C-alpha cells in the first residue's frame, strides 16, 4: 500500500526510509513455550514439521492458495466500495470457490493441520481484523501469505518514519501544513 502511494507520485519508499525485514518476524507465546516465526520459508517448513509430521507439504499448498487469494483480493483494496459493479471482475467471478468465501478460516486451517499451536499460529493474523477465526471467511488466509511469505518489515528509525516520509513528499509537492489552528468550517463545492 505504501509502495503504491509513493509510486503514484513517481517516488519509492526507499527514497524516504529504509525497510528491514525482521527475522524472526515475531514471537508467539503459548503456556509452555514461545515460538519464533522465522522469515526464511525453509525454517518455517521445518518448524511446522517439528510440531506435526507431514505438515510442511500442507503448509506449502496452503500458502500457494493464499497467494492466489492475496493477488485477487488485494486489488479490491483500491476500489472505493460504493457499488456492487466493483465486484464484476473475471478473476473474482471465475475463482469465487477458490477464494473460499463460503467457509471459515478456522475450518480451512483445521482441515489441513491438527496441531493446536500451528492452528493458532495460522489463525493469528485474522485477530488484526478484530474478528474471530470461526466467523472470518477463509479468503483471509491471504493475510497468512502476506505475513509468512512477504514478511514482517520495520522502517529503520521507527514507525514514525512512514508519516514523516508522507509529510516530506507532501512538502515536495507544495502542500502547506498549518498546525495549532482551530477549524471553524469545511467548505465543500461540487463534492470537493
PDB file of C-alpha atoms in Angstrom:
ATOM      1  CA  UNK A   1       0.000   0.000   0.000  1.00  0.00           C
ATOM      2  CA  UNK A   2       2.784   2.428   0.903  1.00  0.00           C
ATOM      3  CA  UNK A   3       4.816   1.487  -2.179  1.00  0.00           C
ATOM      4  CA  UNK A   4       1.776   2.191  -4.341  1.00  0.00           C
ATOM      5  CA  UNK A   5       1.190   5.524  -2.585  1.00  0.00           C
ATOM      6  CA  UNK A   6       4.730   6.753  -3.268  1.00  0.00           C
ATOM      7  CA  UNK A   7       4.706   5.291  -6.803  1.00  0.00           C
ATOM      8  CA  UNK A   8       1.606   7.383  -7.568  1.00  0.00           C
ATOM      9  CA  UNK A   9       3.911  10.410  -7.246  1.00  0.00           C
ATOM     10  CA  UNK A  10       6.865   8.913  -9.117  1.00  0.00           C
ATOM     11  CA  UNK A  11       8.698   8.066  -5.896  1.00  0.00           C
ATOM     12  CA  UNK A  12       9.679   4.939  -3.978  1.00  0.00           C
ATOM     13  CA  UNK A  13       9.518   4.145  -0.281  1.00  0.00           C
ATOM     14  CA  UNK A  14      13.314   3.749  -0.389  1.00  0.00           C
ATOM     15  CA  UNK A  15      13.588   7.425  -1.382  1.00  0.00           C
ATOM     16  CA  UNK A  16      12.426   8.286   2.140  1.00  0.00           C
ATOM     17  CA  UNK A  17      13.164   5.439   4.537  1.00  0.00           C
ATOM     18  CA  UNK A  18      14.818   2.029   4.695  1.00  0.00           C
ATOM     19  CA  UNK A  19      12.825  -1.120   5.413  1.00  0.00           C
ATOM     20  CA  UNK A  20      14.428  -4.042   7.216  1.00  0.00           C
ATOM     21  CA  UNK A  21      12.879  -7.498   7.198  1.00  0.00           C
ATOM     22  CA  UNK A  22      12.623  -8.856  10.711  1.00  0.00           C
ATOM     23  CA  UNK A  23      13.799 -12.363  11.447  1.00  0.00           C
ATOM     24  CA  UNK A  24      12.128 -13.741  13.361  1.00  0.00           C
ATOM     25  CA  UNK A  25       9.078 -11.847  12.163  1.00  0.00           C
ATOM     26  CA  UNK A  26       7.523 -12.160  15.606  1.00  0.00           C
ATOM     27  CA  UNK A  27       7.170 -14.494  18.585  1.00  0.00           C
ATOM     28  CA  UNK A  28       4.006 -16.260  19.714  1.00  0.00           C
ATOM     29  CA  UNK A  29       3.737 -17.202  23.381  1.00  0.00           C
ATOM     30  CA  UNK A  30       1.972 -20.366  24.472  1.00  0.00           C
ATOM     31  CA  UNK A  31       1.566 -21.663  28.025  1.00  0.00           C
ATOM     32  CA  UNK A  32       4.534 -24.000  27.707  1.00  0.00           C
ATOM     33  CA  UNK A  33       6.735 -22.369  25.058  1.00  0.00           C
ATOM     34  CA  UNK A  34       7.365 -19.401  22.816  1.00  0.00           C
ATOM     35  CA  UNK A  35       7.615 -19.931  19.061  1.00  0.00           C
ATOM     36  CA  UNK A  36       9.629 -17.596  16.871  1.00  0.00           C
ATOM     37  CA  UNK A  37       8.087 -17.261  13.411  1.00  0.00           C
ATOM     38  CA  UNK A  38      11.079 -17.299  11.055  1.00  0.00           C
ATOM     39  CA  UNK A  39      11.410 -15.116   7.964  1.00  0.00           C
ATOM     40  CA  UNK A  40      13.019 -17.946   5.999  1.00  0.00           C
ATOM     41  CA  UNK A  41      10.396 -20.256   4.451  1.00  0.00           C
ATOM     42  CA  UNK A  42      12.575 -23.359   4.787  1.00  0.00           C
ATOM     43  CA  UNK A  43      12.943 -22.656   8.503  1.00  0.00           C
ATOM     44  CA  UNK A  44       9.173 -22.171   8.699  1.00  0.00           C
ATOM     45  CA  UNK A  45       8.563 -25.528   6.991  1.00  0.00           C
ATOM     46  CA  UNK A  46      10.981 -27.165   9.469  1.00  0.00           C
ATOM     47  CA  UNK A  47       9.135 -25.519  12.365  1.00  0.00           C
ATOM     48  CA  UNK A  48       5.846 -26.962  11.134  1.00  0.00           C
ATOM     49  CA  UNK A  49       7.412 -30.421  10.673  1.00  0.00           C
ATOM     50  CA  UNK A  50       8.771 -30.281  14.224  1.00  0.00           C
ATOM     51  CA  UNK A  51       5.257 -29.797  15.579  1.00  0.00           C
ATOM     52  CA  UNK A  52       3.350 -32.009  13.108  1.00  0.00           C
ATOM     53  CA  UNK A  53       4.873 -34.585  10.781  1.00  0.00           C
ATOM     54  CA  UNK A  54       3.834 -34.045   7.152  1.00  0.00           C
ATOM     55  CA  UNK A  55       2.628 -30.502   7.766  1.00  0.00           C
ATOM     56  CA  UNK A  56       5.303 -28.724   5.699  1.00  0.00           C
ATOM     57  CA  UNK A  57       3.804 -30.025   2.437  1.00  0.00           C
ATOM     58  CA  UNK A  58       0.357 -28.941   3.599  1.00  0.00           C
ATOM     59  CA  UNK A  59       1.756 -25.518   4.502  1.00  0.00           C
ATOM     60  CA  UNK A  60       3.271 -25.110   1.018  1.00  0.00           C
ATOM     61  CA  UNK A  61      -0.113 -25.886  -0.565  1.00  0.00           C
ATOM     62  CA  UNK A  62      -1.918 -23.638   1.944  1.00  0.00           C
ATOM     63  CA  UNK A  63       0.425 -20.709   1.196  1.00  0.00           C
ATOM     64  CA  UNK A  64       0.135 -21.278  -2.559  1.00  0.00           C
ATOM     65  CA  UNK A  65      -3.665 -20.991  -2.280  1.00  0.00           C
ATOM     66  CA  UNK A  66      -3.247 -17.968  -0.008  1.00  0.00           C
ATOM     67  CA  UNK A  67      -1.052 -16.304  -2.652  1.00  0.00           C
ATOM     68  CA  UNK A  68      -3.886 -16.588  -5.188  1.00  0.00           C
ATOM     69  CA  UNK A  69      -6.306 -15.038  -2.688  1.00  0.00           C
ATOM     70  CA  UNK A  70      -3.804 -12.278  -1.948  1.00  0.00           C
ATOM     71  CA  UNK A  71      -3.311 -11.433  -5.624  1.00  0.00           C
ATOM     72  CA  UNK A  72      -7.051 -11.378  -6.352  1.00  0.00           C
ATOM     73  CA  UNK A  73      -8.176  -9.884  -3.055  1.00  0.00           C
ATOM     74  CA  UNK A  74      -5.590  -7.126  -2.781  1.00  0.00           C
ATOM     75  CA  UNK A  75      -6.834  -5.460  -5.963  1.00  0.00           C
ATOM     76  CA  UNK A  76     -10.086  -4.685  -4.137  1.00  0.00           C
ATOM     77  CA  UNK A  77      -8.252  -2.566  -1.561  1.00  0.00           C
ATOM     78  CA  UNK A  78      -8.123   0.176  -4.152  1.00  0.00           C
ATOM     79  CA  UNK A  79     -11.798   0.171  -5.034  1.00  0.00           C
ATOM     80  CA  UNK A  80     -13.975   2.668  -3.173  1.00  0.00           C
ATOM     81  CA  UNK A  81     -16.585   0.104  -2.099  1.00  0.00           C
ATOM     82  CA  UNK A  82     -19.579   2.138  -3.204  1.00  0.00           C
ATOM     83  CA  UNK A  83     -21.150  -0.064  -5.881  1.00  0.00           C
ATOM     84  CA  UNK A  84     -21.643  -3.787  -6.475  1.00  0.00           C
ATOM     85  CA  UNK A  85     -20.292  -3.403 -10.012  1.00  0.00           C
ATOM     86  CA  UNK A  86     -16.820  -3.160  -8.436  1.00  0.00           C
ATOM     87  CA  UNK A  87     -17.093  -6.907  -7.832  1.00  0.00           C
ATOM     88  CA  UNK A  88     -17.518  -7.620 -11.540  1.00  0.00           C
ATOM     89  CA  UNK A  89     -14.064  -8.951 -12.078  1.00  0.00           C
ATOM     90  CA  UNK A  90     -13.252 -12.046 -14.166  1.00  0.00           C
ATOM     91  CA  UNK A  91     -10.772 -13.479 -11.636  1.00  0.00           C
ATOM     92  CA  UNK A  92     -13.201 -12.901  -8.777  1.00  0.00           C
ATOM     93  CA  UNK A  93     -16.167 -14.470 -10.561  1.00  0.00           C
ATOM     94  CA  UNK A  94     -14.249 -17.433 -12.008  1.00  0.00           C
ATOM     95  CA  UNK A  95     -12.400 -18.036  -8.757  1.00  0.00           C
ATOM     96  CA  UNK A  96     -15.196 -17.487  -6.261  1.00  0.00           C
ATOM     97  CA  UNK A  97     -14.832 -21.030  -4.909  1.00  0.00           C
ATOM     98  CA  UNK A  98     -11.019 -20.852  -4.937  1.00  0.00           C
ATOM     99  CA  UNK A  99     -11.313 -17.754  -2.769  1.00  0.00           C
ATOM    100  CA  UNK A 100     -13.062 -19.756  -0.021  1.00  0.00           C
ATOM    101  CA  UNK A 101     -15.593 -17.073   0.844  1.00  0.00           C
ATOM    102  CA  UNK A 102     -18.167 -19.625   1.988  1.00  0.00           C
ATOM    103  CA  UNK A 103     -16.192 -21.374   4.743  1.00  0.00           C
ATOM    104  CA  UNK A 104     -14.454 -20.051   7.817  1.00  0.00           C
ATOM    105  CA  UNK A 105     -10.719 -19.738   8.135  1.00  0.00           C
ATOM    106  CA  UNK A 106     -10.929 -21.917  11.242  1.00  0.00           C
ATOM    107  CA  UNK A 107     -12.450 -24.775   9.199  1.00  0.00           C
ATOM    108  CA  UNK A 108      -9.988 -24.188   6.360  1.00  0.00           C
ATOM    109  CA  UNK A 109      -6.976 -24.373   8.676  1.00  0.00           C
ATOM    110  CA  UNK A 110      -8.306 -27.267  10.781  1.00  0.00           C
ATOM    111  CA  UNK A 111      -8.920 -29.289   7.616  1.00  0.00           C
ATOM    112  CA  UNK A 112      -5.169 -29.173   6.918  1.00  0.00           C
ATOM    113  CA  UNK A 113      -3.499 -29.019  10.335  1.00  0.00           C
ATOM    114  CA  UNK A 114      -4.132 -30.836  13.622  1.00  0.00           C
ATOM    115  CA  UNK A 115      -1.534 -29.402  15.982  1.00  0.00           C
ATOM    116  CA  UNK A 116      -3.255 -26.731  18.140  1.00  0.00           C
ATOM    117  CA  UNK A 117      -0.179 -24.466  18.143  1.00  0.00           C
ATOM    118  CA  UNK A 118       0.113 -24.500  14.357  1.00  0.00           C
ATOM    119  CA  UNK A 119      -3.607 -23.816  14.079  1.00  0.00           C
ATOM    120  CA  UNK A 120      -3.279 -20.840  16.436  1.00  0.00           C
ATOM    121  CA  UNK A 121      -0.221 -19.588  14.555  1.00  0.00           C
ATOM    122  CA  UNK A 122      -2.176 -19.621  11.278  1.00  0.00           C
ATOM    123  CA  UNK A 123      -5.289 -18.078  12.855  1.00  0.00           C
ATOM    124  CA  UNK A 124      -3.256 -15.299  14.480  1.00  0.00           C
ATOM    125  CA  UNK A 125      -3.319 -12.759  11.595  1.00  0.00           C
ATOM    126  CA  UNK A 126      -7.137 -12.556  11.446  1.00  0.00           C
ATOM    127  CA  UNK A 127      -7.151 -11.218  15.002  1.00  0.00           C
ATOM    128  CA  UNK A 128      -5.926  -7.945  13.478  1.00  0.00           C
ATOM    129  CA  UNK A 129      -9.317  -7.718  11.773  1.00  0.00           C
ATOM    130  CA  UNK A 130     -10.961  -7.706  15.188  1.00  0.00           C
ATOM    131  CA  UNK A 131     -12.742 -10.907  14.200  1.00  0.00           C
ATOM    132  CA  UNK A 132     -12.878 -14.483  15.397  1.00  0.00           C
ATOM    133  CA  UNK A 133     -11.473 -17.215  13.124  1.00  0.00           C
ATOM    134  CA  UNK A 134     -14.776 -19.117  13.184  1.00  0.00           C
ATOM    135  CA  UNK A 135     -16.584 -16.019  11.852  1.00  0.00           C
ATOM    136  CA  UNK A 136     -13.992 -14.978   9.277  1.00  0.00           C
ATOM    137  CA  UNK A 137     -14.087 -16.258   5.673  1.00  0.00           C
ATOM    138  CA  UNK A 138     -11.160 -18.449   4.634  1.00  0.00           C
ATOM    139  CA  UNK A 139     -10.480 -15.810   1.971  1.00  0.00           C
ATOM    140  CA  UNK A 140      -8.491 -14.079   4.709  1.00  0.00           C
ATOM    141  CA  UNK A 141      -5.775 -16.716   4.531  1.00  0.00           C
ATOM    142  CA  UNK A 142      -4.413 -14.063   2.166  1.00  0.00           C
ATOM    143  CA  UNK A 143      -3.137 -12.495   5.393  1.00  0.00           C
ATOM    144  CA  UNK A 144      -1.059 -15.640   6.012  1.00  0.00           C
ATOM    145  CA  UNK A 145       0.595 -15.120   2.636  1.00  0.00           C
ATOM    146  CA  UNK A 146       1.371 -11.501   3.468  1.00  0.00           C
ATOM    147  CA  UNK A 147       2.551 -12.462   6.949  1.00  0.00           C
ATOM    148  CA  UNK A 148       4.588 -15.599   6.318  1.00  0.00           C
ATOM    149  CA  UNK A 149       5.793 -15.162   2.727  1.00  0.00           C
ATOM    150  CA  UNK A 150       6.028 -11.400   2.229  1.00  0.00           C
ATOM    151  CA  UNK A 151       7.196 -10.971   5.812  1.00  0.00           C
ATOM    152  CA  UNK A 152       7.316  -8.510   8.658  1.00  0.00           C
ATOM    153  CA  UNK A 153       9.162  -5.308   7.815  1.00  0.00           C
ATOM    154  CA  UNK A 154      10.301  -2.449  10.005  1.00  0.00           C
ATOM    155  CA  UNK A 155      11.288   1.075   8.940  1.00  0.00           C
ATOM    156  CA  UNK A 156      14.756   1.937  10.276  1.00  0.00           C
ATOM    157  CA  UNK A 157      14.315   4.711  12.787  1.00  0.00           C
ATOM    158  CA  UNK A 158      10.841   3.569  13.844  1.00  0.00           C
ATOM    159  CA  UNK A 159       7.287   3.606  12.561  1.00  0.00           C
ATOM    160  CA  UNK A 160       7.323   7.394  12.702  1.00  0.00           C
ATOM    161  CA  UNK A 161       9.411   7.293   9.502  1.00  0.00           C
ATOM    162  CA  UNK A 162       6.275   6.408   7.490  1.00  0.00           C
ATOM    163  CA  UNK A 163       4.218   9.541   8.301  1.00  0.00           C
ATOM    164  CA  UNK A 164       7.388  11.657   8.191  1.00  0.00           C
ATOM    165  CA  UNK A 165       8.015  10.382   4.652  1.00  0.00           C
ATOM    166  CA  UNK A 166       4.439  11.131   3.615  1.00  0.00           C
ATOM    167  CA  UNK A 167       4.768  14.638   5.019  1.00  0.00           C
ATOM    168  CA  UNK A 168       8.107  15.153   3.236  1.00  0.00           C
ATOM    169  CA  UNK A 169       6.560  14.067  -0.064  1.00  0.00           C
ATOM    170  CA  UNK A 170       3.636  16.421   0.516  1.00  0.00           C
ATOM    171  CA  UNK A 171       6.018  19.324   1.184  1.00  0.00           C
ATOM    172  CA  UNK A 172       7.906  18.497  -2.027  1.00  0.00           C
ATOM    173  CA  UNK A 173       4.570  18.672  -3.862  1.00  0.00           C
ATOM    174  CA  UNK A 174       3.821  22.121  -2.440  1.00  0.00           C
ATOM    175  CA  UNK A 175       1.436  21.207   0.354  1.00  0.00           C
ATOM    176  CA  UNK A 176       1.426  23.687   3.218  1.00  0.00           C
ATOM    177  CA  UNK A 177       0.821  22.401   6.741  1.00  0.00           C
ATOM    178  CA  UNK A 178      -0.781  24.687   9.290  1.00  0.00           C
ATOM    179  CA  UNK A 179      -0.926  23.458  12.860  1.00  0.00           C
ATOM    180  CA  UNK A 180      -2.387  24.820  16.073  1.00  0.00           C
ATOM    181  CA  UNK A 181      -5.306  26.425  14.221  1.00  0.00           C
ATOM    182  CA  UNK A 182      -8.961  25.906  15.128  1.00  0.00           C
ATOM    183  CA  UNK A 183     -11.134  24.641  12.278  1.00  0.00           C
ATOM    184  CA  UNK A 184     -14.386  26.557  12.088  1.00  0.00           C
ATOM    185  CA  UNK A 185     -15.779  25.322   8.779  1.00  0.00           C
ATOM    186  CA  UNK A 186     -15.076  22.958   5.892  1.00  0.00           C
ATOM    187  CA  UNK A 187     -16.114  24.425   2.546  1.00  0.00           C
ATOM    188  CA  UNK A 188     -17.457  21.895   0.037  1.00  0.00           C
ATOM    189  CA  UNK A 189     -18.265  22.857  -3.544  1.00  0.00           C
ATOM    190  CA  UNK A 190     -19.368  20.238  -6.074  1.00  0.00           C
ATOM    191  CA  UNK A 191     -18.302  17.406  -3.734  1.00  0.00           C
ATOM    192  CA  UNK A 192     -14.786  18.846  -3.317  1.00  0.00           C
TER     193      UNK A 192
END
